[in-house]
CSV table of C-alpha atoms in Angstrom, one decimal:
chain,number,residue,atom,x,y,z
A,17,UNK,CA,-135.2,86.9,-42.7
A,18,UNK,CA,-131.5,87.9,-43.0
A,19,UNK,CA,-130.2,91.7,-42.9
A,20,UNK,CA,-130.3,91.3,-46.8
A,21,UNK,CA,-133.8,90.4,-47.9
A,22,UNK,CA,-135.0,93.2,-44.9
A,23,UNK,CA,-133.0,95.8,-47.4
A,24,UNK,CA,-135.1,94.5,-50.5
A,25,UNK,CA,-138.3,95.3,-48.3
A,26,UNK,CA,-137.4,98.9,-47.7
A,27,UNK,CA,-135.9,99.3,-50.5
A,28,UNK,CA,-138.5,98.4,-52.7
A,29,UNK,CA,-140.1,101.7,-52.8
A,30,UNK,CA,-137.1,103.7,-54.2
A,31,UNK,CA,-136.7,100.6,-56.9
A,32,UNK,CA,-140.0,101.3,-57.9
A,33,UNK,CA,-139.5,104.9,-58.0
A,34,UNK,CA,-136.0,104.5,-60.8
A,35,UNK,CA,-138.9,101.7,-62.6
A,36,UNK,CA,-141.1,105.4,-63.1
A,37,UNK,CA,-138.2,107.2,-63.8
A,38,UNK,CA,-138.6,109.2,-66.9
A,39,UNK,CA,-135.0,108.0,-68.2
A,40,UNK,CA,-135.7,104.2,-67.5
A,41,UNK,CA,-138.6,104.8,-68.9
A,42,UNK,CA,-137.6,106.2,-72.5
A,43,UNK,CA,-134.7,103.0,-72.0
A,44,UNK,CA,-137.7,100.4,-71.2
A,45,UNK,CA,-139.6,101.9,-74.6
A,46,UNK,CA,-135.9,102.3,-76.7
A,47,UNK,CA,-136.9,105.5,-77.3
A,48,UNK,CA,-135.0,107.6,-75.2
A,49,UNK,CA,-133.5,110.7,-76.8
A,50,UNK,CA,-129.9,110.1,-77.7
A,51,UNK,CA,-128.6,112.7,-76.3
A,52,UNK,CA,-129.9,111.8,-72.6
A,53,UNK,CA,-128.5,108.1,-72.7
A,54,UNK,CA,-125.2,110.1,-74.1
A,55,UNK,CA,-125.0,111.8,-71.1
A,56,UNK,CA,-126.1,108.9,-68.4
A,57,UNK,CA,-123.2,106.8,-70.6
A,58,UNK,CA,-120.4,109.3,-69.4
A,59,UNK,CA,-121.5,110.0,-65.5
A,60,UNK,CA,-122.5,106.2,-65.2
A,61,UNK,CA,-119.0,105.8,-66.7
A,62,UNK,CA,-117.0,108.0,-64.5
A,63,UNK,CA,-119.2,106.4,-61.4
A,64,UNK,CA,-118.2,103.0,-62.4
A,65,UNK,CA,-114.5,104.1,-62.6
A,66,UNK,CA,-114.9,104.9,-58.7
A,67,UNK,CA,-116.9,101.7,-58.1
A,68,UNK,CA,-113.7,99.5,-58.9
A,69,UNK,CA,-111.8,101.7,-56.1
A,70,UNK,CA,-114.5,100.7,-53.6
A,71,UNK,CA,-114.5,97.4,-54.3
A,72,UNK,CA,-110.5,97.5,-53.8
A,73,UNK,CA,-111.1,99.2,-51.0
A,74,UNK,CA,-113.3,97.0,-49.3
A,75,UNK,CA,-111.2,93.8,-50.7
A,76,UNK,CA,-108.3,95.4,-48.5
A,77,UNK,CA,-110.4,94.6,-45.4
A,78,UNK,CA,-112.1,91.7,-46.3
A,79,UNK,CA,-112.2,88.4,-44.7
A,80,UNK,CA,-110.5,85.7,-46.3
A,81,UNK,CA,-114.0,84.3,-47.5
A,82,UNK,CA,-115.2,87.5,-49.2
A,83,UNK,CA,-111.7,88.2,-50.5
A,84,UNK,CA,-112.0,86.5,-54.0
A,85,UNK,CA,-115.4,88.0,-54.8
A,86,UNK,CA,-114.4,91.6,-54.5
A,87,UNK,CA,-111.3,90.9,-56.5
A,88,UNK,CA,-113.9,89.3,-59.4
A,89,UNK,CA,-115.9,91.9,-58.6
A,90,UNK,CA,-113.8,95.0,-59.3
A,91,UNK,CA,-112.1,92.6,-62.2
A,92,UNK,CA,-116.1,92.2,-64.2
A,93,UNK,CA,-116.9,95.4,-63.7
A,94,UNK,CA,-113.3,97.2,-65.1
A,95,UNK,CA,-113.7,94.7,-68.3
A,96,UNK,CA,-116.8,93.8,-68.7
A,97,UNK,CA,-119.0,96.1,-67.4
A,98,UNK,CA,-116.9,99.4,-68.6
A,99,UNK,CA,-116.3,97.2,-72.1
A,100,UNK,CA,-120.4,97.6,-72.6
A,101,UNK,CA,-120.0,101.4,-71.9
A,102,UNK,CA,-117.1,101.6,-74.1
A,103,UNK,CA,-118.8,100.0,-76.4
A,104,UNK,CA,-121.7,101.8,-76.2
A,105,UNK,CA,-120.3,105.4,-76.3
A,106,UNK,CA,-118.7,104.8,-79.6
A,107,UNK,CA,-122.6,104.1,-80.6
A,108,UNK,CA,-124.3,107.2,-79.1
A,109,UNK,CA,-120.8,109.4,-79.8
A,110,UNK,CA,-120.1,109.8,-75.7
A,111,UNK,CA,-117.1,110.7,-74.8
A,112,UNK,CA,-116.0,109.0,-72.3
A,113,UNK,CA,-112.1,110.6,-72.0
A,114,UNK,CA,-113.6,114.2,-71.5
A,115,UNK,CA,-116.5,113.7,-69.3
A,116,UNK,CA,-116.4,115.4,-65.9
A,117,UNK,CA,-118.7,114.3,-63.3
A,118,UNK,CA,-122.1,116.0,-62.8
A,119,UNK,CA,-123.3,116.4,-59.3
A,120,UNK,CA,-125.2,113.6,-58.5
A,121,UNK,CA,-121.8,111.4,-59.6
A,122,UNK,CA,-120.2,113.8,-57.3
A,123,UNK,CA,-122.3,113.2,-54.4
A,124,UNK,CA,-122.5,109.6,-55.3
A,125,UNK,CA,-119.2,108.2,-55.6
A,126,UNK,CA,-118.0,110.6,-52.7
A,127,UNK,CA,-120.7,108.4,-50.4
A,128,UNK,CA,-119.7,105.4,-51.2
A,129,UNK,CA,-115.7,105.9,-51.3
A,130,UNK,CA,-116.3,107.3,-47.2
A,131,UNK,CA,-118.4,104.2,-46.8
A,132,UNK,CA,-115.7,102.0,-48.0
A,133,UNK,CA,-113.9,103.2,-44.9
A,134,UNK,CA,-116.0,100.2,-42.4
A,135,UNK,CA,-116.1,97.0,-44.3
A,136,UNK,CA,-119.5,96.1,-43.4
A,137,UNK,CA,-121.2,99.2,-44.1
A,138,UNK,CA,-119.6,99.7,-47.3
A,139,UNK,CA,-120.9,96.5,-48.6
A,140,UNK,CA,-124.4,97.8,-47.6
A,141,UNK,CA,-123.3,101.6,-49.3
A,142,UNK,CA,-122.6,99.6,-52.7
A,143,UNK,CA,-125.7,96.8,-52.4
A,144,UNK,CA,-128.0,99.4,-53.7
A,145,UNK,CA,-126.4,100.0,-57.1
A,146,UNK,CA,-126.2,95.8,-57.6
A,147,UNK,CA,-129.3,95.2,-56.3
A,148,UNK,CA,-131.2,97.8,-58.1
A,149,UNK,CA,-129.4,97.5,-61.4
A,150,UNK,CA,-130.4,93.8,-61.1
A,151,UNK,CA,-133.6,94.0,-60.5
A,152,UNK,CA,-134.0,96.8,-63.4
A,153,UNK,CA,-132.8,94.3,-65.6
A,154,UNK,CA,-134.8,91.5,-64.7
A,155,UNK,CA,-137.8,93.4,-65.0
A,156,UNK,CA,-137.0,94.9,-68.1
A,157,UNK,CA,-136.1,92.0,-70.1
A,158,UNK,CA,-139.3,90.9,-69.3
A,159,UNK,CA,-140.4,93.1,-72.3
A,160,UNK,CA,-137.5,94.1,-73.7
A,161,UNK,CA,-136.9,97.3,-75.7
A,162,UNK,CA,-136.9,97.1,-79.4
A,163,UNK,CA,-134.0,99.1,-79.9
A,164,UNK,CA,-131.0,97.0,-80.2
A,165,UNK,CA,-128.5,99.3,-78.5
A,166,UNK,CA,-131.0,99.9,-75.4
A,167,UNK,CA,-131.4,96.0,-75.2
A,168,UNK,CA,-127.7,94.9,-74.9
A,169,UNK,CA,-127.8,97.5,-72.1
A,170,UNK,CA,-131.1,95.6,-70.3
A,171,UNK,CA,-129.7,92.0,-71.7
A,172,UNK,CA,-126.3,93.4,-69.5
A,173,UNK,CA,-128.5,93.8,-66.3
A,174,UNK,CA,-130.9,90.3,-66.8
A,175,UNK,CA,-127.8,88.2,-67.2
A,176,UNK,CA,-128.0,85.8,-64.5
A,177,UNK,CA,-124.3,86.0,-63.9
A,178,UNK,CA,-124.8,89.7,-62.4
A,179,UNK,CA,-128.0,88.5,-60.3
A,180,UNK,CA,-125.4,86.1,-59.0
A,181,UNK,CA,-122.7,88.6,-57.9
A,182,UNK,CA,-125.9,90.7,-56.1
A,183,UNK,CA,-126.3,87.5,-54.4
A,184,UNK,CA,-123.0,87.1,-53.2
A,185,UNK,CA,-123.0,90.4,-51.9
A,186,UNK,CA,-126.3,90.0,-50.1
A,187,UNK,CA,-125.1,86.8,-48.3
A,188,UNK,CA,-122.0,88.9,-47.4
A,189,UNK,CA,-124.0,91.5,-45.8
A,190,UNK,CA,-125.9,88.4,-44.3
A,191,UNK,CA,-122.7,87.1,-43.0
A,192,UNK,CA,-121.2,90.0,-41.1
A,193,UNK,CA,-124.1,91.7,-40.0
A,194,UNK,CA,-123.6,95.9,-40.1
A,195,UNK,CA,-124.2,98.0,-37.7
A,196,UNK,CA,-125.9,100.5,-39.9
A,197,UNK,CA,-126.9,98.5,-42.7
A,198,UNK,CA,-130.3,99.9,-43.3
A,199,UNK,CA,-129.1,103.7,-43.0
A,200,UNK,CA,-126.3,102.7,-45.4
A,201,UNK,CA,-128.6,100.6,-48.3
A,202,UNK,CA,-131.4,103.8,-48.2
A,203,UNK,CA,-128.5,106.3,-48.6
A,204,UNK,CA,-127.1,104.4,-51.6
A,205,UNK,CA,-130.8,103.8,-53.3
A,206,UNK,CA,-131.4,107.6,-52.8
A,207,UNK,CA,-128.2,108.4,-54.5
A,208,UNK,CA,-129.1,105.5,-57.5
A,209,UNK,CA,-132.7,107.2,-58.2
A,210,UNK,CA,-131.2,110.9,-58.1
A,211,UNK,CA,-128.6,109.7,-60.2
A,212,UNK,CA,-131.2,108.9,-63.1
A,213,UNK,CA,-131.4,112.5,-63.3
A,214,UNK,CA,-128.8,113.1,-65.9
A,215,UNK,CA,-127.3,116.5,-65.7
């Protein structure tokens, strides 16, 4: 069993704990209050922001084999991923410009911009978020809100495409091995449940 898949063991109880989460709940149902996906739109919005400047950070130090994925990686998420929270926030009336960050985003990005620091324990640090989110997806789409503006966000997360860049993380994490890998990964899924708790 490789580094990666042991992180899906332990992991696996904090995934199941964002699956009871009251606020992927009301998204699994498409009925959760406006106002409360308004509010996830503009911290998970600010968070993403800081998720491109770790995965330029961590591009900086990559090997020459992991090098081209990070690049693609901070490229889909600035105009793809953001371009569904645009998007989005022009449907629930977020906005986006004059959001500041609520604590957990705080705490959140803060972790994983330090982590960024070591190569190998950054990739573990950001797993979680790629990881979780596509495994939310997955299991979501499997019966897939109603509510066509909750759906293109659970249609975003199933795409096989993004189960394919959490793969090509996990084999990175596979191929260099970090040194605190499983201390990393449970830090970042604590963060990614807390972070359900939208201020």
């Amino acid at each position: 069993m490789g580094i990666s898949q042991e992180l899906h063991v332990i992991g696996r109880p904090l995934l199941e704990a964002q699956l009871a989460h009251p606020t992927v709940r009301g998204i699994a149902r498409g009925d959760l209050p406006e106002e409360v996906f308004r509010s996830w739109l503009e911290q998970d919005y600010l968070y993403l922001v800081d998720y491109v400047r770790v995965f330029s950070r961590l591009a900086w130090q990559a090997p020459d084999a992991h090098l081209g994925t990070l690049v693609d990686l901070a490229y889909s998420t600035w105009h793809e991923e953001l371009d569904l929270h645009r998007s989005l926030s022009a449907e629930f009336g977020a906005d986006l410009g004059g959001a500041q960050k609520g604590p957990a985003c705080v705490a959140y990005t803060a972790f994983l911009l330090e982590s960024a620091a070591d190569y190998g324990n950054g990739l573990a640090a950001l797993y979680p978020c790629m990881w979780g989110y596509s495994s939310l997806g997955r299991i979501l789409a499997e019966n897939p809100p109603a509510e066509p503006r909750y759906k293109a966000w659970v249609d975003t997360y199933a795409d096989p495409a993004f189960a394919a860049l959490s793969d090509r993380i996990a084999q990175m994490i596979d191929d260099v091995r970090p040194d605190r890998a499983e201390e990393f990964f449970l830090e970042g899924m604590r963060h990614e449940l807390a972070f359900w708790d939208v201020p």
